[in-house]
mmCIF file of C-alpha atoms in Angstrom:
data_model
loop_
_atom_site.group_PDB
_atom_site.id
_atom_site.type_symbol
_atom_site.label_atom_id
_atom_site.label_comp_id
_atom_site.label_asym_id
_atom_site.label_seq_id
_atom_site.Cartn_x
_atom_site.Cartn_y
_atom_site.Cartn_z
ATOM 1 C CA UNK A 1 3.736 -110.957 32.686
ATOM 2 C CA UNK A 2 3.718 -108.611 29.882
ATOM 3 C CA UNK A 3 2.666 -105.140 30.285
ATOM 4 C CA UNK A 4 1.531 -103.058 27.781
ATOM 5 C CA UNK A 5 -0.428 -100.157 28.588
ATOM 6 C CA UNK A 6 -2.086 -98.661 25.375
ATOM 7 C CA UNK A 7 -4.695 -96.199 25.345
ATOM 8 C CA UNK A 8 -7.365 -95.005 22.209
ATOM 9 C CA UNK A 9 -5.099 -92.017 21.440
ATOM 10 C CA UNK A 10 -1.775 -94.169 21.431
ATOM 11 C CA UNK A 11 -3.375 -97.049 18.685
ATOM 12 C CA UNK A 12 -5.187 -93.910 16.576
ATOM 13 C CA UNK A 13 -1.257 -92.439 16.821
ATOM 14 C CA UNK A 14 0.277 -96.013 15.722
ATOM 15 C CA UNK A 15 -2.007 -96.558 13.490
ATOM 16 C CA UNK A 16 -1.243 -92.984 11.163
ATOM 17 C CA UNK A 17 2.499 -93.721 11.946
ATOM 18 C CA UNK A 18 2.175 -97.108 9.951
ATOM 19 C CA UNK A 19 0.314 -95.386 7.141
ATOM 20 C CA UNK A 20 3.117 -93.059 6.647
ATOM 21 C CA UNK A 21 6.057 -95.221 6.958
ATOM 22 C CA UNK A 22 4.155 -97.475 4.433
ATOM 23 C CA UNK A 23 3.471 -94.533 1.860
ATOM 24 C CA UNK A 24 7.427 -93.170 2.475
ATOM 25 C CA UNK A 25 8.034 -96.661 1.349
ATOM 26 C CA UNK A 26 5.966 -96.811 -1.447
ATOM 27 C CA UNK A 27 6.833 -93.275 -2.607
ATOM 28 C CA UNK A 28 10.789 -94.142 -2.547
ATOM 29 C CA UNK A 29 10.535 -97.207 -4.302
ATOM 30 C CA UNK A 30 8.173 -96.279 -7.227
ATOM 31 C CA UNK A 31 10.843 -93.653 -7.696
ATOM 32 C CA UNK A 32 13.561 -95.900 -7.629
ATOM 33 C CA UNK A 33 11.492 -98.078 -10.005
ATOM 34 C CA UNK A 34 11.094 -95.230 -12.633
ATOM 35 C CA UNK A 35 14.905 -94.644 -12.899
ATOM 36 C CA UNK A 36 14.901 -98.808 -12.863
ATOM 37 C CA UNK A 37 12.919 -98.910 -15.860
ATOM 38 C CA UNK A 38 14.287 -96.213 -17.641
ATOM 39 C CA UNK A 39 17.602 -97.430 -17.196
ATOM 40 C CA UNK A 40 16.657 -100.846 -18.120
ATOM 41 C CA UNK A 41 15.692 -100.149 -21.435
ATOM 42 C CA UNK A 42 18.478 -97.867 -22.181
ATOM 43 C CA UNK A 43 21.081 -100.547 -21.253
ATOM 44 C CA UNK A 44 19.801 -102.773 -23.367
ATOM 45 C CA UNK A 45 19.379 -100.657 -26.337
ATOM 46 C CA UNK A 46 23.465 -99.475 -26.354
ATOM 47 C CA UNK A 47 24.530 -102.481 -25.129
ATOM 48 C CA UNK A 48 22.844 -104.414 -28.236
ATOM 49 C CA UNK A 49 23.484 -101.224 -30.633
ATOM 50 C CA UNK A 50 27.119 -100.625 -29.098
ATOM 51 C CA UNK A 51 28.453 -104.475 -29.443
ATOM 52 C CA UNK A 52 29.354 -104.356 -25.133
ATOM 53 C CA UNK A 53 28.988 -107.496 -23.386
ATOM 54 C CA UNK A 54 29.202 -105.352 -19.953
ATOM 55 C CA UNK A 55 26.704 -102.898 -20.598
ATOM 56 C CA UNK A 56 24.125 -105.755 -21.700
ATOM 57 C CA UNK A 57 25.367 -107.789 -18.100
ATOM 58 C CA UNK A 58 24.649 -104.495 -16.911
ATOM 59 C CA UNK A 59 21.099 -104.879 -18.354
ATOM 60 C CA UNK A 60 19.868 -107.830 -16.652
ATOM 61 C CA UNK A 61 21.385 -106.069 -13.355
ATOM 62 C CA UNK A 62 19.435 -103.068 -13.795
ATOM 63 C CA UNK A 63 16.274 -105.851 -14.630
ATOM 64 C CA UNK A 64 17.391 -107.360 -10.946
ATOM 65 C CA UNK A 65 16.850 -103.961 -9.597
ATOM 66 C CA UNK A 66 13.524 -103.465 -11.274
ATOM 67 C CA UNK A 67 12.033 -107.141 -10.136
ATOM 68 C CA UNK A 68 13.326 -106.327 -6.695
ATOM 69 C CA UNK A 69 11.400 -103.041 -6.417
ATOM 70 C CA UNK A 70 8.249 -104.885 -7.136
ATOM 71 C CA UNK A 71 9.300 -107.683 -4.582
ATOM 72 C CA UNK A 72 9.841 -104.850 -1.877
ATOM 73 C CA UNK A 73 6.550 -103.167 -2.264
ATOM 74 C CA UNK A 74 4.440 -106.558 -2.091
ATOM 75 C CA UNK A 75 6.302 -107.825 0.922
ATOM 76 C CA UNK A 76 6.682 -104.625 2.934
ATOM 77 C CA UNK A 77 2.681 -104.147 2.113
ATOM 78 C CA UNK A 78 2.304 -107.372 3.874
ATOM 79 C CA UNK A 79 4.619 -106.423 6.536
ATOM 80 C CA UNK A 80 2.480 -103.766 7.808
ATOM 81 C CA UNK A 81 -0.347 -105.700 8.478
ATOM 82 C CA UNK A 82 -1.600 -105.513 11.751
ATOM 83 C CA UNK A 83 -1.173 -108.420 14.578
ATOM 84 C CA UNK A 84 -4.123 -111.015 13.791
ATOM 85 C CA UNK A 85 -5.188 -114.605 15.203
ATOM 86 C CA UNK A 86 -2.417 -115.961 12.936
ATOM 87 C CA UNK A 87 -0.178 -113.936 13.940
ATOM 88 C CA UNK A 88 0.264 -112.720 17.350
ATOM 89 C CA UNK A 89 3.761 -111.085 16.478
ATOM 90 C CA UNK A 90 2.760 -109.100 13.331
ATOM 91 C CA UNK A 91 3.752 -109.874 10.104
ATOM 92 C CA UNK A 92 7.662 -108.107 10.066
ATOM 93 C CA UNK A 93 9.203 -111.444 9.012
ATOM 94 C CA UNK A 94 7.550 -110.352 5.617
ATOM 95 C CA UNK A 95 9.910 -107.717 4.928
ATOM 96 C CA UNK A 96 12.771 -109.846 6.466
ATOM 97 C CA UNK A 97 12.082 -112.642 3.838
ATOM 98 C CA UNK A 98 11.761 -109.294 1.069
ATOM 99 C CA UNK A 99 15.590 -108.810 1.897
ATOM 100 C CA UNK A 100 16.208 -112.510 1.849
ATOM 101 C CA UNK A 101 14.820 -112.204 -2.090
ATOM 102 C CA UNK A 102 17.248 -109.015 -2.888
ATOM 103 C CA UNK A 103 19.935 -110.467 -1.781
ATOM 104 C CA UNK A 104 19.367 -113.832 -3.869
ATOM 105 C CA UNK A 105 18.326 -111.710 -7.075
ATOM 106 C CA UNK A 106 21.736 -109.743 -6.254
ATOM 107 C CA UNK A 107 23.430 -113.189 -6.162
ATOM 108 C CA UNK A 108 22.009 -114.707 -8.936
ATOM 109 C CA UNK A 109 22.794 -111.485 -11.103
ATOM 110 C CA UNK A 110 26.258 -111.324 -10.010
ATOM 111 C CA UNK A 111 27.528 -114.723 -10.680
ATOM 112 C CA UNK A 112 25.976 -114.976 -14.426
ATOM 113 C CA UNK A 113 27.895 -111.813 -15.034
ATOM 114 C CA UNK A 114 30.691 -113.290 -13.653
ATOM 115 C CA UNK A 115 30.472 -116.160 -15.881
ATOM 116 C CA UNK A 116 29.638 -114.080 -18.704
ATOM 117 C CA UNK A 117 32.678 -112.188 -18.150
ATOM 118 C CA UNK A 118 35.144 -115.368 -17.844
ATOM 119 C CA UNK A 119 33.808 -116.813 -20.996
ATOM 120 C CA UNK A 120 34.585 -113.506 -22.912
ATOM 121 C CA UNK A 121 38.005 -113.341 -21.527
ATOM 122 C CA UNK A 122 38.361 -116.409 -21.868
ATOM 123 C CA UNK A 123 37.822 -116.511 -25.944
ATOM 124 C CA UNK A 124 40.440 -113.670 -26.146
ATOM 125 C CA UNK A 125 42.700 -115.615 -24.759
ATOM 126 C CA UNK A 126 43.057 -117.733 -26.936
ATOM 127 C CA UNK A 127 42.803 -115.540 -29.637
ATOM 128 C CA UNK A 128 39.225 -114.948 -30.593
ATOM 129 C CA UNK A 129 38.599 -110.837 -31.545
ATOM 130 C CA UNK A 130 36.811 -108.977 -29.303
ATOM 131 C CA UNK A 131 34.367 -106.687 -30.626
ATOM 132 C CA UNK A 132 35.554 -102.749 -29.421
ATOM 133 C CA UNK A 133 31.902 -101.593 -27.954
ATOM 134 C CA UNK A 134 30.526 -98.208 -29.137
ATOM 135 C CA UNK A 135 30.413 -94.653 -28.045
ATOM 136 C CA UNK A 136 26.747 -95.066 -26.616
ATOM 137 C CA UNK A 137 27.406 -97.946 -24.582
ATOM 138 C CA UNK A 138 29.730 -96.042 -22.887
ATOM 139 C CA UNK A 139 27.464 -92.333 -22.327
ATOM 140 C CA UNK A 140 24.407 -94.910 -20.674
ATOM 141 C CA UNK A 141 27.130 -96.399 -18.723
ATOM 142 C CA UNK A 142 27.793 -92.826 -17.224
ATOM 143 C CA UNK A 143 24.222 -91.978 -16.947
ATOM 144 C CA UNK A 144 23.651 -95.101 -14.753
ATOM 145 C CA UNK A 145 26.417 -94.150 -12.407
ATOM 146 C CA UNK A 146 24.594 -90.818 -11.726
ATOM 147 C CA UNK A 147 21.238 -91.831 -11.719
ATOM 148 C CA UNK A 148 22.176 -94.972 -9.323
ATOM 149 C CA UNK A 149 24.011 -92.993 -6.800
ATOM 150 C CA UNK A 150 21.450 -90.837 -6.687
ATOM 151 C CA UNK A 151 18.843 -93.484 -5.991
ATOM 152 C CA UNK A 152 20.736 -95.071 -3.303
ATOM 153 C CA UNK A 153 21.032 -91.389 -1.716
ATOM 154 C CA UNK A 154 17.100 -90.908 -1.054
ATOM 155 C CA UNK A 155 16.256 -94.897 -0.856
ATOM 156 C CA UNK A 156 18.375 -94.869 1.859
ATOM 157 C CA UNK A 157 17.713 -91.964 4.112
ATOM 158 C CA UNK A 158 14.167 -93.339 4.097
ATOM 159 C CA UNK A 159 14.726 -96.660 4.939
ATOM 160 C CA UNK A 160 16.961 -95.345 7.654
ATOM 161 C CA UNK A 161 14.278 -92.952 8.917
ATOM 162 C CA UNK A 162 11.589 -95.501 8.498
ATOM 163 C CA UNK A 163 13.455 -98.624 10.226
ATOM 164 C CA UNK A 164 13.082 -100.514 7.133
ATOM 165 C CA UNK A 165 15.450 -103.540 6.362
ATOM 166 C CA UNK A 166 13.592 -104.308 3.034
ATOM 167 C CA UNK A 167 14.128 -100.439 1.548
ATOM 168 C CA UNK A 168 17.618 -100.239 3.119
ATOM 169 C CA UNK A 169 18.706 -103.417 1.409
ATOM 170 C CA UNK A 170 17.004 -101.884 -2.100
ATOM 171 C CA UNK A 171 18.961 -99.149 -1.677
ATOM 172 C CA UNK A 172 22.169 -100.887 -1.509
ATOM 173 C CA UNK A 173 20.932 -102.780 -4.653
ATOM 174 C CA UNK A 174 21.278 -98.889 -6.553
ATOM 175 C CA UNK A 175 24.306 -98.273 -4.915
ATOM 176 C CA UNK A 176 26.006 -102.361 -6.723
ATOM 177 C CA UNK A 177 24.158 -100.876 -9.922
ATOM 178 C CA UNK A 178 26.099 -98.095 -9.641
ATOM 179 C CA UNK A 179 29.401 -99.658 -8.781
ATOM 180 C CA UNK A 180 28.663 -102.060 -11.349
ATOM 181 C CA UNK A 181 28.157 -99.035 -14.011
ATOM 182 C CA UNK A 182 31.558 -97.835 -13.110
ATOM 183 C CA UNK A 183 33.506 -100.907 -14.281
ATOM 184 C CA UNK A 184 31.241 -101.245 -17.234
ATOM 185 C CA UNK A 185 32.133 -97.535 -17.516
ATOM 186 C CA UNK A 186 35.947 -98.324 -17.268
ATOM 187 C CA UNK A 187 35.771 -101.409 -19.212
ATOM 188 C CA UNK A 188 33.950 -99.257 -22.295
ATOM 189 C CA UNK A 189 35.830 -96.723 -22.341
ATOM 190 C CA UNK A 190 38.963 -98.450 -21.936
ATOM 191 C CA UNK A 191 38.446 -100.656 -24.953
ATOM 192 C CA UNK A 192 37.203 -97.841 -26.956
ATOM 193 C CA UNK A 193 40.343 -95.282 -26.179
ATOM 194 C CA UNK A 194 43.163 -97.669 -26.416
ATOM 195 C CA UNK A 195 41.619 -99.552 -29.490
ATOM 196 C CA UNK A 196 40.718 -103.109 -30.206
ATOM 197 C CA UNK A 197 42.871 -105.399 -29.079
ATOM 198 C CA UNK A 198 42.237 -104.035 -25.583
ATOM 199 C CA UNK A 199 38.335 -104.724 -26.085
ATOM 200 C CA UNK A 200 39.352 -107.474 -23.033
ATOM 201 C CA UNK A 201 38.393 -104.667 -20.668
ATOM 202 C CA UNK A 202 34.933 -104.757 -21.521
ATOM 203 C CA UNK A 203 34.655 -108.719 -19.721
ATOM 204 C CA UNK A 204 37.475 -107.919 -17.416
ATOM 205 C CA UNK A 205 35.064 -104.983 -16.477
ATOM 206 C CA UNK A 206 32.319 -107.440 -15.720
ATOM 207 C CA UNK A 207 34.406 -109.636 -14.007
ATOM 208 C CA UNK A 208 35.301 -107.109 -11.195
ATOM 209 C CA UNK A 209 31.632 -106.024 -11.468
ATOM 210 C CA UNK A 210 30.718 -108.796 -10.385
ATOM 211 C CA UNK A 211 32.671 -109.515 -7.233
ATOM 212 C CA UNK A 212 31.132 -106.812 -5.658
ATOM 213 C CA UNK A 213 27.543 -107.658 -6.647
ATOM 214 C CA UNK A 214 28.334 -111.288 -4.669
ATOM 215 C CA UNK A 215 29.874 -109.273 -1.814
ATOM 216 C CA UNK A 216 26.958 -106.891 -1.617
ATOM 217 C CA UNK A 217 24.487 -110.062 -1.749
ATOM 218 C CA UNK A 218 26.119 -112.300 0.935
ATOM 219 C CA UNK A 219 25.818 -109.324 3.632
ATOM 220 C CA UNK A 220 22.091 -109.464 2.660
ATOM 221 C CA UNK A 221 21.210 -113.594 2.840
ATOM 222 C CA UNK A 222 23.400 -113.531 6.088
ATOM 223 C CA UNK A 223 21.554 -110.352 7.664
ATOM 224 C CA UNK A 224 18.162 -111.750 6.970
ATOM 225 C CA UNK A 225 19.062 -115.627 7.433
ATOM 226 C CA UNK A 226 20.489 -114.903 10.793
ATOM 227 C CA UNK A 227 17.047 -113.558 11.730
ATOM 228 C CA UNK A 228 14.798 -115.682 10.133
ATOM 229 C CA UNK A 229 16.666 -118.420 12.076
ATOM 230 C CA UNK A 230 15.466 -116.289 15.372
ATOM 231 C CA UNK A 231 18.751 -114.930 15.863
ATOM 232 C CA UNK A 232 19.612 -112.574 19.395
ATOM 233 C CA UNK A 233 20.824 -109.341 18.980
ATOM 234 C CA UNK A 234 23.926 -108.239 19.120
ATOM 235 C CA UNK A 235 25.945 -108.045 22.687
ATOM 236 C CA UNK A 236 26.389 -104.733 22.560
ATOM 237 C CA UNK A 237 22.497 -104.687 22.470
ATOM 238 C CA UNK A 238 21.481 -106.586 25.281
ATOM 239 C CA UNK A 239 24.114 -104.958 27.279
ATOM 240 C CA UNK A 240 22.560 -101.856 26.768
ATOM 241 C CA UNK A 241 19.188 -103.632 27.613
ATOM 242 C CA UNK A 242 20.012 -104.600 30.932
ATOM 243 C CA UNK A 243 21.580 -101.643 31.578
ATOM 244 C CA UNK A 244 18.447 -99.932 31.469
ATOM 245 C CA UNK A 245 16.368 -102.414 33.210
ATOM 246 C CA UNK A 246 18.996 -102.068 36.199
ATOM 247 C CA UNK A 247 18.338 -97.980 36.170
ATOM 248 C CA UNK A 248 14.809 -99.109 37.743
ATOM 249 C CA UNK A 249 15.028 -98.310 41.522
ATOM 250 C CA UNK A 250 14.680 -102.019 43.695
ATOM 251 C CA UNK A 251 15.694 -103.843 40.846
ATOM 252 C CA UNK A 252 18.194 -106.216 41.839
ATOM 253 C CA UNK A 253 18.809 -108.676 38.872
ATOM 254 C CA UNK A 254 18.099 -109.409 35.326
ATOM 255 C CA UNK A 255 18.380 -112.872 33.677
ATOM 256 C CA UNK A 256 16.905 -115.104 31.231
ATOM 257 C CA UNK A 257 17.161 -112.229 28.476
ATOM 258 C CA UNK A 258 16.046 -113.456 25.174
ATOM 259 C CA UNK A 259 15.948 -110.739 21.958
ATOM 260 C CA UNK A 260 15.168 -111.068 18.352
ATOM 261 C CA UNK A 261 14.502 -109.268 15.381
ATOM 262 C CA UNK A 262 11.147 -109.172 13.932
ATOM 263 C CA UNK A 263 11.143 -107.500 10.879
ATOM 264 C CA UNK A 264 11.428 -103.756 11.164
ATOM 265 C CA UNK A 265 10.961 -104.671 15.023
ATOM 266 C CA UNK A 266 12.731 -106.002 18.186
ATOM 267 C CA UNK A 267 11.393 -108.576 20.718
ATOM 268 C CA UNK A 268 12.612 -108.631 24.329
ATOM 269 C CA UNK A 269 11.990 -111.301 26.774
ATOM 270 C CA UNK A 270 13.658 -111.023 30.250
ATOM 271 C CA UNK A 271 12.997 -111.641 33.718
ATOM 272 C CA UNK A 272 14.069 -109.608 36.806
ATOM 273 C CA UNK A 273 13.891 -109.492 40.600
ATOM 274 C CA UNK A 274 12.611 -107.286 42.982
ATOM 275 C CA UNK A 275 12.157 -107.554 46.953
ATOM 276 C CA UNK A 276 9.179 -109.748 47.682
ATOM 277 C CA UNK A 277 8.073 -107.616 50.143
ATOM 278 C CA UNK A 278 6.569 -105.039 47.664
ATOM 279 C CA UNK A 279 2.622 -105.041 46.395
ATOM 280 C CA UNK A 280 1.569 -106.156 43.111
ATOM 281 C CA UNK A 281 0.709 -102.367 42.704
ATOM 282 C CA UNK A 282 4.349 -101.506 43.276
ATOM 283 C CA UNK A 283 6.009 -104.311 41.222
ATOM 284 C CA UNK A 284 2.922 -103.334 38.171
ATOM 285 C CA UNK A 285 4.557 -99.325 38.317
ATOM 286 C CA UNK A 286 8.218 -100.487 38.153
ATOM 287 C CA UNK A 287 7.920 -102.817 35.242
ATOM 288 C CA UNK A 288 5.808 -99.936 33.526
ATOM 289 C CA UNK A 289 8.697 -97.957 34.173
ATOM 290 C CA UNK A 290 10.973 -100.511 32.745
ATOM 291 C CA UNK A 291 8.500 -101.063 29.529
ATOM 292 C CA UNK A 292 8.651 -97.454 28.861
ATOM 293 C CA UNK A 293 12.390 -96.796 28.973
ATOM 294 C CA UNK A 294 12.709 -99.722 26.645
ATOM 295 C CA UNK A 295 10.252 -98.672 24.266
ATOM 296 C CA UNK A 296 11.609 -94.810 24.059
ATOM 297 C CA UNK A 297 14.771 -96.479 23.436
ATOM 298 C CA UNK A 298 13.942 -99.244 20.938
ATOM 299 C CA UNK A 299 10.967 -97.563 19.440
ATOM 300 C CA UNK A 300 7.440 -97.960 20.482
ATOM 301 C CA UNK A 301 6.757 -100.925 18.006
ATOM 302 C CA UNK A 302 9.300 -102.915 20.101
ATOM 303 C CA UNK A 303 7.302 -106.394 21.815
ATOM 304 C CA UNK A 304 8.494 -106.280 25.408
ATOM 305 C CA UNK A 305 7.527 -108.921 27.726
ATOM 306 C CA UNK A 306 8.670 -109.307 31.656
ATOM 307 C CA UNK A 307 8.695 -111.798 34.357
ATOM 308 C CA UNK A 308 8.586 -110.471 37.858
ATOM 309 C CA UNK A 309 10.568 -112.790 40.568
ATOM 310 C CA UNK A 310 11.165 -111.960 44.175
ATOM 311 C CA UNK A 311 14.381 -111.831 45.222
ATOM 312 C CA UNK A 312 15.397 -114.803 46.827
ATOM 313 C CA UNK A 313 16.999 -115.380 50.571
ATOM 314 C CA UNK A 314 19.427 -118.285 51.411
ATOM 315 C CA UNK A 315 19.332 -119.245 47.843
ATOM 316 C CA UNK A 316 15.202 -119.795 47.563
ATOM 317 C CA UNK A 317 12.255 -118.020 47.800
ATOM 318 C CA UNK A 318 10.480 -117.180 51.175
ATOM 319 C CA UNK A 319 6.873 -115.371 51.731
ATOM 320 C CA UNK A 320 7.280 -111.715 53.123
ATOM 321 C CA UNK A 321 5.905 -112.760 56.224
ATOM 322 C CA UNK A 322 8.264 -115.489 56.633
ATOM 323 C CA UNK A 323 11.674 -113.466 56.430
ATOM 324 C CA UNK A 324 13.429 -113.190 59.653
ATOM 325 C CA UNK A 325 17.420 -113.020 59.053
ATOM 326 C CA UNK A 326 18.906 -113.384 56.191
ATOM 327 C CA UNK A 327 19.857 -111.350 52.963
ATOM 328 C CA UNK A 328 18.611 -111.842 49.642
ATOM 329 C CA UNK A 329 20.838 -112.916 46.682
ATOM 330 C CA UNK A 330 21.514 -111.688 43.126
ATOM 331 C CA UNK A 331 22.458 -113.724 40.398
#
């Protein structure tokens, strides 16, 4: 049975709680945005005006970050809806499939900058003259590295605070921009200081840009993949569940666990056993008890939902009434 004992107060309390985790949300990625855009154009302009192949790949990351911004706010809006008829679980898969879509943008970004980057090297190999980028390419390129690492910074203390997979993964997008400004950085100014027939660094640059864009982006499909595809949580996780189930006083054994992420929230299915001999009233108070630990631990948002068994005597079950000798069994 599930057991979920909400009163008026707690839904009024849930209810402001979701209206502020949704405008932190908002808040953090409209500023995120801002820099986005500001950046964007910038890139652009010195990469085109400075002759850099790495600041322009650069660019279209920095356009990645700005179309995944808008991505996040549509999909976490939709995340917060409450539970309706079609959805008795909420709607938290919505901002698992938002982190799906960063990671794929990140992907996407990160091997046509690769390719970009081979190509270029590729022509100075055999022989083809580099243009050496300019001066400007190079101060944007040091701009971005500050302004990224600064928008990973706040993006990601409130997606940590707010249990958010969707900001969390956006902020990780600032922190590739910013790793990615750092080769472009290197890259720039290497071909600029050491003269033109080193302009090589500039695609080189993009090159190692790029490999850890793709790593960045494969942590993100397999997070939310692995949950999409209803995967349990981690060991360490459901150990810790059933170690607080077992705290419960009469509670002799806990099996058929099933866990899941949904969304920004966990679902727990288990059943336990308890002597048959105790009233519905009795079993209804433990597995409140139970239900409450879980949620303090989990958060309050979690979806808990236990199965009460007797214990059973000679390997099956018997009525109270009917137990004479024997001993009950855990497993």
């Amino acid at each position: 049975m599930q057991l979920q004992p909400f009163n008026l107060k707690t839904l009024i309390e849930k209810s402001d709680s979701d209206r502020q985790r949704e405008h932190s949300i908002y808040r953090v990625t409209i500023a995120g945005s801002i820099i986005n855009s500001v950046l964007l154009v910038l890139k652009f302009v010195s990469g085109i005006v400075g002759g850099s192949a790495a600041m322009i790949a650069d660019a279209v990351h920095s356009l990645s970050d700005f179309l995944t911004d808008i991505v996040v706010l549509v999909f976490v809006k939709l995340s917060n809806r409450p539970s309706d008829h079609d959805h008795d679980y909420g709607h938290g898969k919505y901002e698992t499939l938002a982190t799906a879509f960063v990671g794929l943008a990140l992907m996407a970004v990160g091997v046509m900058i690769c390719y970009n980057g081979v190509m270029k090297t590729w022509s100075a190999i055999q022989g083809e003259q580099l243009a050496t980028p300019g001066w400007i390419a190079l101060v944007v390129a040091l701009l971005s590295i500050v302004l990224k690492e600064w928008a990973f910074r706040f993006t990601n203390r409130v997606g940590e605070r707010v249990e958010s997979q969707a900001v969390v993964a956006n902020a990780w997008h600032h922190r590739t921009d910013a790793f990615s400004s750092i080769g472009t950085a290197v890259g720039i100014g290497g071909a600029i200081l050491l003269g033109p027939k080193w302009a090589v660094l500039d695609p080189l640059a993009a090159i190692v840009v790029s490999v850890f864009i793709l790593k960045a982006a494969y942590g993100l499909i397999k997070q939310s993949t692995s949950e999409l595809l209803e995967a349990s949580l981690p060991d360490s996780l459901e150990k810790e569940i059933v170690a607080l189930v077992m705290q419960e006083p009469m509670v002799a054994d806990v099996h058929s666990l099933r866990t899941r992420n949904i969304g920004n929230r966990i679902a727990i299915e288990m059943h336990f056993r308890m002597p048959g001999s105790i009233s519905l009233y009795e079993a209804h108070e433990h597995a409140t008890n139970i239900e409450r630990r879980l949620h303090d631990k989990f958060g309050q948002k979690s979806i808990i939902t236990l199965h009460i068994e007797p214990e059973k005597v000679n390997g099956k079950y018997e009525k109270p009434d009917k137990i004479v000798s024997g001993h009950a069994e855990k497993y």
